[in-house]
Amino acid sequence: MLINLLFPPRCAGCGVEGARCCARCLAAFGPPRRVPVPGKGPPVFALADYRGPGRELVLALKERGRRDLAPVLGALVAAAVPKLPGCPAGCRNWWLVPAPSRRAAVRRRGGSHLVGVARCAGLPLARALAFAPGVADSVGLDAAARRANLAGRVRLVRGGLPPPGAGVVVLDDVVTTGATAAACVSALKIGGFRVPAVLTLTSTRGSHPHG
């Protein structure tokens, strides 16, 4: 296309010309790796560390308007879900539920970045979760403060739920303390949904290989 000749795409991870995400930066993402998080909830898995290309790509998608990365990251999610424990080979019957964002953040970003990724994954999508009023920005909060911030403030969205009793995988962009994942899982389980795993694009925590 002419526009690509005049304004060649640049990798959101390193800035090299020629692709929205170059092969070197894409290689930062791999198969799902289990992330050690506190609590007794379902296991949390990440596709990359929240540093280097992994961090840059998530920030570009989330804060810099690079929604052209949604198909790239969606393909990674689609490949990862069948590898999660508890998700059988017919994983297309399982639903992706994006973790919610604060309304102010969604407005500022022009929509939910995670919904875009989930749509591009090609799996059933349910916008089943939302934050109740009073949730503060979690940046700078420690683990205890994050848990307190979210306690009882993740709610189910009527009209956005999967079929009753469906199995769901929570999708997030980065896991730090595990507080958001735990709050999302709690709300879904109260609603009667099965949650075998949480999948996050990146993690700030150490991880170890699946299995």
PDB file of C-alpha atoms in Angstrom:
ATOM      1  CA  MET A   1       0.000   0.000   0.000  1.00  0.00           C
ATOM      2  CA  LEU A   2       1.098   3.548  -0.762  1.00  0.00           C
ATOM      3  CA  ILE A   3       0.747   4.627   2.855  1.00  0.00           C
ATOM      4  CA  ASN A   4       3.234   1.925   3.898  1.00  0.00           C
ATOM      5  CA  LEU A   5       5.721   3.215   1.336  1.00  0.00           C
ATOM      6  CA  LEU A   6       5.350   6.782   2.569  1.00  0.00           C
ATOM      7  CA  PHE A   7       5.115   5.883   6.258  1.00  0.00           C
ATOM      8  CA  PRO A   8       6.626   2.424   6.782  1.00  0.00           C
ATOM      9  CA  PRO A   9       5.413   0.696   9.945  1.00  0.00           C
ATOM     10  CA  ARG A  10       7.754   0.630  12.907  1.00  0.00           C
ATOM     11  CA  CYS A  11       8.068  -2.107  15.456  1.00  0.00           C
ATOM     12  CA  ALA A  12       6.339  -1.043  18.662  1.00  0.00           C
ATOM     13  CA  GLY A  13       8.975  -2.882  20.661  1.00  0.00           C
ATOM     14  CA  CYS A  14      12.231  -1.517  19.248  1.00  0.00           C
ATOM     15  CA  GLY A  15      11.343   0.995  16.521  1.00  0.00           C
ATOM     16  CA  VAL A  16      12.878  -0.859  13.596  1.00  0.00           C
ATOM     17  CA  GLU A  17      11.146  -0.173  10.282  1.00  0.00           C
ATOM     18  CA  GLY A  18       9.197  -2.764   8.348  1.00  0.00           C
ATOM     19  CA  ALA A  19       6.783  -4.392  10.799  1.00  0.00           C
ATOM     20  CA  ARG A  20       4.426  -3.459  13.610  1.00  0.00           C
ATOM     21  CA  CYS A  21       6.241  -6.095  15.689  1.00  0.00           C
ATOM     22  CA  CYS A  22       9.560  -7.454  14.461  1.00  0.00           C
ATOM     23  CA  ALA A  23      10.554 -11.097  14.811  1.00  0.00           C
ATOM     24  CA  ARG A  24      13.134 -10.302  17.477  1.00  0.00           C
ATOM     25  CA  CYS A  25      10.606  -8.562  19.740  1.00  0.00           C
ATOM     26  CA  LEU A  26       7.951 -11.184  19.087  1.00  0.00           C
ATOM     27  CA  ALA A  27      10.428 -13.812  20.270  1.00  0.00           C
ATOM     28  CA  ALA A  28      10.147 -12.331  23.778  1.00  0.00           C
ATOM     29  CA  PHE A  29       6.785 -14.116  23.960  1.00  0.00           C
ATOM     30  CA  GLY A  30       6.657 -17.861  24.341  1.00  0.00           C
ATOM     31  CA  PRO A  31       4.375 -20.639  25.559  1.00  0.00           C
ATOM     32  CA  PRO A  32       2.474 -19.977  28.783  1.00  0.00           C
ATOM     33  CA  ARG A  33       4.666 -20.104  31.880  1.00  0.00           C
ATOM     34  CA  ARG A  34       3.211 -20.420  35.343  1.00  0.00           C
ATOM     35  CA  VAL A  35       3.658 -17.369  37.545  1.00  0.00           C
ATOM     36  CA  PRO A  36       3.898 -17.821  41.328  1.00  0.00           C
ATOM     37  CA  VAL A  37       1.215 -15.665  42.940  1.00  0.00           C
ATOM     38  CA  PRO A  38      -0.161 -15.715  46.493  1.00  0.00           C
ATOM     39  CA  GLY A  39      -3.431 -17.429  47.313  1.00  0.00           C
ATOM     40  CA  LYS A  40      -5.214 -20.639  46.427  1.00  0.00           C
ATOM     41  CA  GLY A  41      -6.908 -19.604  43.201  1.00  0.00           C
ATOM     42  CA  PRO A  42      -6.418 -21.108  39.750  1.00  0.00           C
ATOM     43  CA  PRO A  43      -2.914 -20.942  38.275  1.00  0.00           C
ATOM     44  CA  VAL A  44      -1.750 -17.783  36.526  1.00  0.00           C
ATOM     45  CA  PHE A  45       0.263 -18.046  33.306  1.00  0.00           C
ATOM     46  CA  ALA A  46       2.248 -15.385  31.439  1.00  0.00           C
ATOM     47  CA  LEU A  47       3.552 -15.267  27.875  1.00  0.00           C
ATOM     48  CA  ALA A  48       6.471 -12.873  28.514  1.00  0.00           C
ATOM     49  CA  ASP A  49       8.281 -10.946  31.211  1.00  0.00           C
ATOM     50  CA  TYR A  50       7.265  -7.344  31.772  1.00  0.00           C
ATOM     51  CA  ARG A  51      10.599  -5.949  30.645  1.00  0.00           C
ATOM     52  CA  GLY A  52      12.290  -5.249  27.338  1.00  0.00           C
ATOM     53  CA  PRO A  53      10.121  -5.988  24.291  1.00  0.00           C
ATOM     54  CA  GLY A  54       7.315  -7.505  26.364  1.00  0.00           C
ATOM     55  CA  ARG A  55       6.899  -4.325  28.369  1.00  0.00           C
ATOM     56  CA  GLU A  56       7.246  -2.054  25.344  1.00  0.00           C
ATOM     57  CA  LEU A  57       4.630  -3.917  23.326  1.00  0.00           C
ATOM     58  CA  VAL A  58       2.100  -3.919  26.163  1.00  0.00           C
ATOM     59  CA  LEU A  59       2.643  -0.211  26.816  1.00  0.00           C
ATOM     60  CA  ALA A  60       2.373   0.570  23.108  1.00  0.00           C
ATOM     61  CA  LEU A  61      -0.951  -1.251  22.896  1.00  0.00           C
ATOM     62  CA  LYS A  62      -2.280   0.098  26.168  1.00  0.00           C
ATOM     63  CA  GLU A  63      -1.037   3.675  26.388  1.00  0.00           C
ATOM     64  CA  ARG A  64       0.329   4.692  22.972  1.00  0.00           C
ATOM     65  CA  GLY A  65      -2.571   3.878  20.709  1.00  0.00           C
ATOM     66  CA  ARG A  66      -0.912   0.966  18.892  1.00  0.00           C
ATOM     67  CA  ARG A  67      -4.114  -1.017  18.410  1.00  0.00           C
ATOM     68  CA  ASP A  68      -2.511  -2.569  15.334  1.00  0.00           C
ATOM     69  CA  LEU A  69      -0.775  -4.875  17.827  1.00  0.00           C
ATOM     70  CA  ALA A  70      -4.065  -6.514  18.828  1.00  0.00           C
ATOM     71  CA  PRO A  71      -3.941  -9.121  16.014  1.00  0.00           C
ATOM     72  CA  VAL A  72      -0.327  -9.986  16.889  1.00  0.00           C
ATOM     73  CA  LEU A  73      -1.055 -10.454  20.580  1.00  0.00           C
ATOM     74  CA  GLY A  74      -4.414 -12.068  19.877  1.00  0.00           C
ATOM     75  CA  ALA A  75      -2.689 -14.780  17.857  1.00  0.00           C
ATOM     76  CA  LEU A  76      -0.390 -15.476  20.809  1.00  0.00           C
ATOM     77  CA  VAL A  77      -3.394 -15.780  23.120  1.00  0.00           C
ATOM     78  CA  ALA A  78      -5.177 -18.119  20.705  1.00  0.00           C
ATOM     79  CA  ALA A  79      -2.126 -20.387  20.602  1.00  0.00           C
ATOM     80  CA  ALA A  80      -1.698 -20.321  24.390  1.00  0.00           C
ATOM     81  CA  VAL A  81      -5.212 -21.166  25.586  1.00  0.00           C
ATOM     82  CA  PRO A  82      -5.172 -24.835  24.446  1.00  0.00           C
ATOM     83  CA  LYS A  83      -1.951 -25.302  26.431  1.00  0.00           C
ATOM     84  CA  LEU A  84      -3.491 -24.165  29.722  1.00  0.00           C
ATOM     85  CA  PRO A  85      -4.383 -26.836  32.295  1.00  0.00           C
ATOM     86  CA  GLY A  86      -8.070 -27.558  32.461  1.00  0.00           C
ATOM     87  CA  CYS A  87      -8.720 -26.344  28.915  1.00  0.00           C
ATOM     88  CA  PRO A  88      -9.448 -29.402  26.760  1.00  0.00           C
ATOM     89  CA  ALA A  89      -8.651 -29.763  23.088  1.00  0.00           C
ATOM     90  CA  GLY A  90     -12.064 -28.301  22.269  1.00  0.00           C
ATOM     91  CA  CYS A  91     -11.026 -25.047  23.906  1.00  0.00           C
ATOM     92  CA  ARG A  92     -13.122 -23.028  21.500  1.00  0.00           C
ATOM     93  CA  ASN A  93     -15.989 -23.753  23.864  1.00  0.00           C
ATOM     94  CA  TRP A  94     -14.134 -21.813  26.557  1.00  0.00           C
ATOM     95  CA  TRP A  95     -14.681 -18.095  26.910  1.00  0.00           C
ATOM     96  CA  LEU A  96     -12.133 -15.315  27.254  1.00  0.00           C
ATOM     97  CA  VAL A  97     -13.056 -12.750  29.895  1.00  0.00           C
ATOM     98  CA  PRO A  98     -10.844  -9.636  29.811  1.00  0.00           C
ATOM     99  CA  ALA A  99      -9.891  -8.131  33.151  1.00  0.00           C
ATOM    100  CA  PRO A 100     -11.666  -4.797  33.611  1.00  0.00           C
ATOM    101  CA  SER A 101     -10.115  -1.334  33.535  1.00  0.00           C
ATOM    102  CA  ARG A 102     -11.273   1.806  35.281  1.00  0.00           C
ATOM    103  CA  ARG A 103     -13.776   3.804  33.234  1.00  0.00           C
ATOM    104  CA  ALA A 104     -11.518   6.849  33.141  1.00  0.00           C
ATOM    105  CA  ALA A 105      -8.688   4.764  31.713  1.00  0.00           C
ATOM    106  CA  VAL A 106     -10.938   3.194  29.070  1.00  0.00           C
ATOM    107  CA  ARG A 107     -12.138   6.641  27.971  1.00  0.00           C
ATOM    108  CA  ARG A 108      -8.595   7.980  27.828  1.00  0.00           C
ATOM    109  CA  ARG A 109      -7.423   5.037  25.729  1.00  0.00           C
ATOM    110  CA  GLY A 110     -10.395   5.098  23.392  1.00  0.00           C
ATOM    111  CA  GLY A 111     -11.623   1.672  24.441  1.00  0.00           C
ATOM    112  CA  SER A 112     -10.460  -1.487  26.149  1.00  0.00           C
ATOM    113  CA  HIS A 113      -7.151  -2.729  24.781  1.00  0.00           C
ATOM    114  CA  LEU A 114      -7.764  -6.210  26.185  1.00  0.00           C
ATOM    115  CA  VAL A 115     -11.121  -6.536  24.450  1.00  0.00           C
ATOM    116  CA  GLY A 116      -9.344  -5.861  21.159  1.00  0.00           C
ATOM    117  CA  VAL A 117      -6.784  -8.577  21.858  1.00  0.00           C
ATOM    118  CA  ALA A 118      -9.487 -11.036  22.917  1.00  0.00           C
ATOM    119  CA  ARG A 119     -11.487 -10.380  19.752  1.00  0.00           C
ATOM    120  CA  CYS A 120      -8.447 -11.027  17.602  1.00  0.00           C
ATOM    121  CA  ALA A 121      -7.844 -14.327  19.397  1.00  0.00           C
ATOM    122  CA  GLY A 122     -10.943 -15.695  17.701  1.00  0.00           C
ATOM    123  CA  LEU A 123     -12.279 -17.380  20.840  1.00  0.00           C
ATOM    124  CA  PRO A 124     -15.677 -16.685  22.425  1.00  0.00           C
ATOM    125  CA  LEU A 125     -15.493 -13.333  24.215  1.00  0.00           C
ATOM    126  CA  ALA A 126     -17.508 -12.192  27.218  1.00  0.00           C
ATOM    127  CA  ARG A 127     -17.180  -8.676  28.632  1.00  0.00           C
ATOM    128  CA  ALA A 128     -18.369 -10.080  31.917  1.00  0.00           C
ATOM    129  CA  LEU A 129     -16.450  -7.988  34.464  1.00  0.00           C
ATOM    130  CA  ALA A 130     -16.356  -4.352  35.513  1.00  0.00           C
ATOM    131  CA  PHE A 131     -14.947  -2.334  38.374  1.00  0.00           C
ATOM    132  CA  ALA A 132     -17.430  -0.876  40.830  1.00  0.00           C
ATOM    133  CA  PRO A 133     -17.055   2.814  41.715  1.00  0.00           C
ATOM    134  CA  GLY A 134     -14.233   3.595  44.107  1.00  0.00           C
ATOM    135  CA  VAL A 135     -11.419   1.569  42.550  1.00  0.00           C
ATOM    136  CA  ALA A 136      -8.229   3.639  42.529  1.00  0.00           C
ATOM    137  CA  ASP A 137      -5.314   3.472  40.108  1.00  0.00           C
ATOM    138  CA  SER A 138      -3.153   0.577  41.321  1.00  0.00           C
ATOM    139  CA  VAL A 139       0.164   2.098  40.218  1.00  0.00           C
ATOM    140  CA  GLY A 140       2.403   2.461  43.263  1.00  0.00           C
ATOM    141  CA  LEU A 141       0.263   0.286  45.549  1.00  0.00           C
ATOM    142  CA  ASP A 142       1.807  -2.669  47.337  1.00  0.00           C
ATOM    143  CA  ALA A 143       0.202  -6.108  47.394  1.00  0.00           C
ATOM    144  CA  ALA A 144      -1.906  -5.503  50.501  1.00  0.00           C
ATOM    145  CA  ALA A 145      -3.113  -2.138  49.219  1.00  0.00           C
ATOM    146  CA  ARG A 146      -4.017  -3.626  45.836  1.00  0.00           C
ATOM    147  CA  ARG A 147      -6.078  -6.349  47.488  1.00  0.00           C
ATOM    148  CA  ALA A 148      -7.867  -3.798  49.663  1.00  0.00           C
ATOM    149  CA  ASN A 149      -8.459  -1.550  46.656  1.00  0.00           C
ATOM    150  CA  LEU A 150     -10.242  -4.351  44.776  1.00  0.00           C
ATOM    151  CA  ALA A 151     -12.005  -6.099  47.652  1.00  0.00           C
ATOM    152  CA  GLY A 152     -15.629  -6.517  46.620  1.00  0.00           C
ATOM    153  CA  ARG A 153     -15.229  -4.081  43.740  1.00  0.00           C
ATOM    154  CA  VAL A 154     -15.088  -6.426  40.751  1.00  0.00           C
ATOM    155  CA  ARG A 155     -18.646  -7.170  39.646  1.00  0.00           C
ATOM    156  CA  LEU A 156     -20.396  -9.198  36.978  1.00  0.00           C
ATOM    157  CA  VAL A 157     -21.939  -7.316  34.062  1.00  0.00           C
ATOM    158  CA  ARG A 158     -25.480  -8.305  33.163  1.00  0.00           C
ATOM    159  CA  GLY A 159     -25.800  -8.827  29.452  1.00  0.00           C
ATOM    160  CA  GLY A 160     -22.095  -9.582  29.146  1.00  0.00           C
ATOM    161  CA  LEU A 161     -21.979 -13.006  30.752  1.00  0.00           C
ATOM    162  CA  PRO A 162     -21.075 -16.323  29.117  1.00  0.00           C
ATOM    163  CA  PRO A 163     -23.680 -19.118  29.145  1.00  0.00           C
ATOM    164  CA  PRO A 164     -24.483 -20.404  32.657  1.00  0.00           C
ATOM    165  CA  GLY A 165     -21.821 -22.750  33.969  1.00  0.00           C
ATOM    166  CA  ALA A 166     -19.410 -22.009  31.124  1.00  0.00           C
ATOM    167  CA  GLY A 167     -15.670 -22.375  31.546  1.00  0.00           C
ATOM    168  CA  VAL A 168     -13.752 -19.129  31.243  1.00  0.00           C
ATOM    169  CA  VAL A 169     -10.146 -17.956  31.084  1.00  0.00           C
ATOM    170  CA  VAL A 170      -9.428 -14.529  32.534  1.00  0.00           C
ATOM    171  CA  LEU A 171      -7.196 -12.438  30.253  1.00  0.00           C
ATOM    172  CA  ASP A 172      -4.987  -9.627  31.594  1.00  0.00           C
ATOM    173  CA  ASP A 173      -2.071  -7.600  30.257  1.00  0.00           C
ATOM    174  CA  VAL A 174       0.326  -7.771  33.197  1.00  0.00           C
ATOM    175  CA  VAL A 175       0.336  -9.530  36.558  1.00  0.00           C
ATOM    176  CA  THR A 176       2.148  -7.774  39.395  1.00  0.00           C
ATOM    177  CA  THR A 177       0.810  -9.026  42.725  1.00  0.00           C
ATOM    178  CA  GLY A 178      -2.010 -11.255  41.508  1.00  0.00           C
ATOM    179  CA  ALA A 179      -4.650  -9.080  43.207  1.00  0.00           C
ATOM    180  CA  THR A 180      -6.573  -8.284  40.020  1.00  0.00           C
ATOM    181  CA  ALA A 181      -6.557 -11.906  38.891  1.00  0.00           C
ATOM    182  CA  ALA A 182      -7.815 -13.075  42.284  1.00  0.00           C
ATOM    183  CA  ALA A 183     -10.614 -10.495  42.361  1.00  0.00           C
ATOM    184  CA  CYS A 184     -11.728 -11.422  38.839  1.00  0.00           C
ATOM    185  CA  VAL A 185     -11.722 -15.137  39.595  1.00  0.00           C
ATOM    186  CA  SER A 186     -13.681 -14.596  42.813  1.00  0.00           C
ATOM    187  CA  ALA A 187     -16.431 -12.656  41.031  1.00  0.00           C
ATOM    188  CA  LEU A 188     -16.710 -15.257  38.269  1.00  0.00           C
ATOM    189  CA  LYS A 189     -16.838 -18.188  40.667  1.00  0.00           C
ATOM    190  CA  ILE A 190     -19.565 -16.503  42.699  1.00  0.00           C
ATOM    191  CA  GLY A 191     -21.463 -16.245  39.420  1.00  0.00           C
ATOM    192  CA  GLY A 192     -21.157 -20.004  38.905  1.00  0.00           C
ATOM    193  CA  PHE A 193     -18.453 -20.031  36.232  1.00  0.00           C
ATOM    194  CA  ARG A 194     -15.489 -22.398  36.054  1.00  0.00           C
ATOM    195  CA  VAL A 195     -12.096 -20.687  35.876  1.00  0.00           C
ATOM    196  CA  PRO A 196      -9.293 -23.192  35.190  1.00  0.00           C
ATOM    197  CA  ALA A 197      -6.589 -20.571  34.645  1.00  0.00           C
ATOM    198  CA  VAL A 198      -5.700 -16.920  34.267  1.00  0.00           C
ATOM    199  CA  LEU A 199      -3.678 -15.900  31.210  1.00  0.00           C
ATOM    200  CA  THR A 200      -1.680 -12.679  31.175  1.00  0.00           C
ATOM    201  CA  LEU A 201       0.420 -11.238  28.384  1.00  0.00           C
ATOM    202  CA  THR A 202       3.290 -10.314  30.717  1.00  0.00           C
ATOM    203  CA  SER A 203       4.422 -10.692  34.306  1.00  0.00           C
ATOM    204  CA  THR A 204       6.620  -8.686  36.651  1.00  0.00           C
ATOM    205  CA  ARG A 205       7.072 -11.795  38.778  1.00  0.00           C
ATOM    206  CA  GLY A 206       9.380 -14.752  38.341  1.00  0.00           C
ATOM    207  CA  SER A 207       7.972 -17.663  36.400  1.00  0.00           C
ATOM    208  CA  HIS A 208       8.738 -21.297  35.852  1.00  0.00           C
ATOM    209  CA  PRO A 209       7.945 -23.588  32.921  1.00  0.00           C
ATOM    210  CA  HIS A 210       4.439 -24.984  32.585  1.00  0.00           C
ATOM    211  CA  GLY A 211       4.308 -28.365  34.263  1.00  0.00           C
TER     212      GLY A 211
END
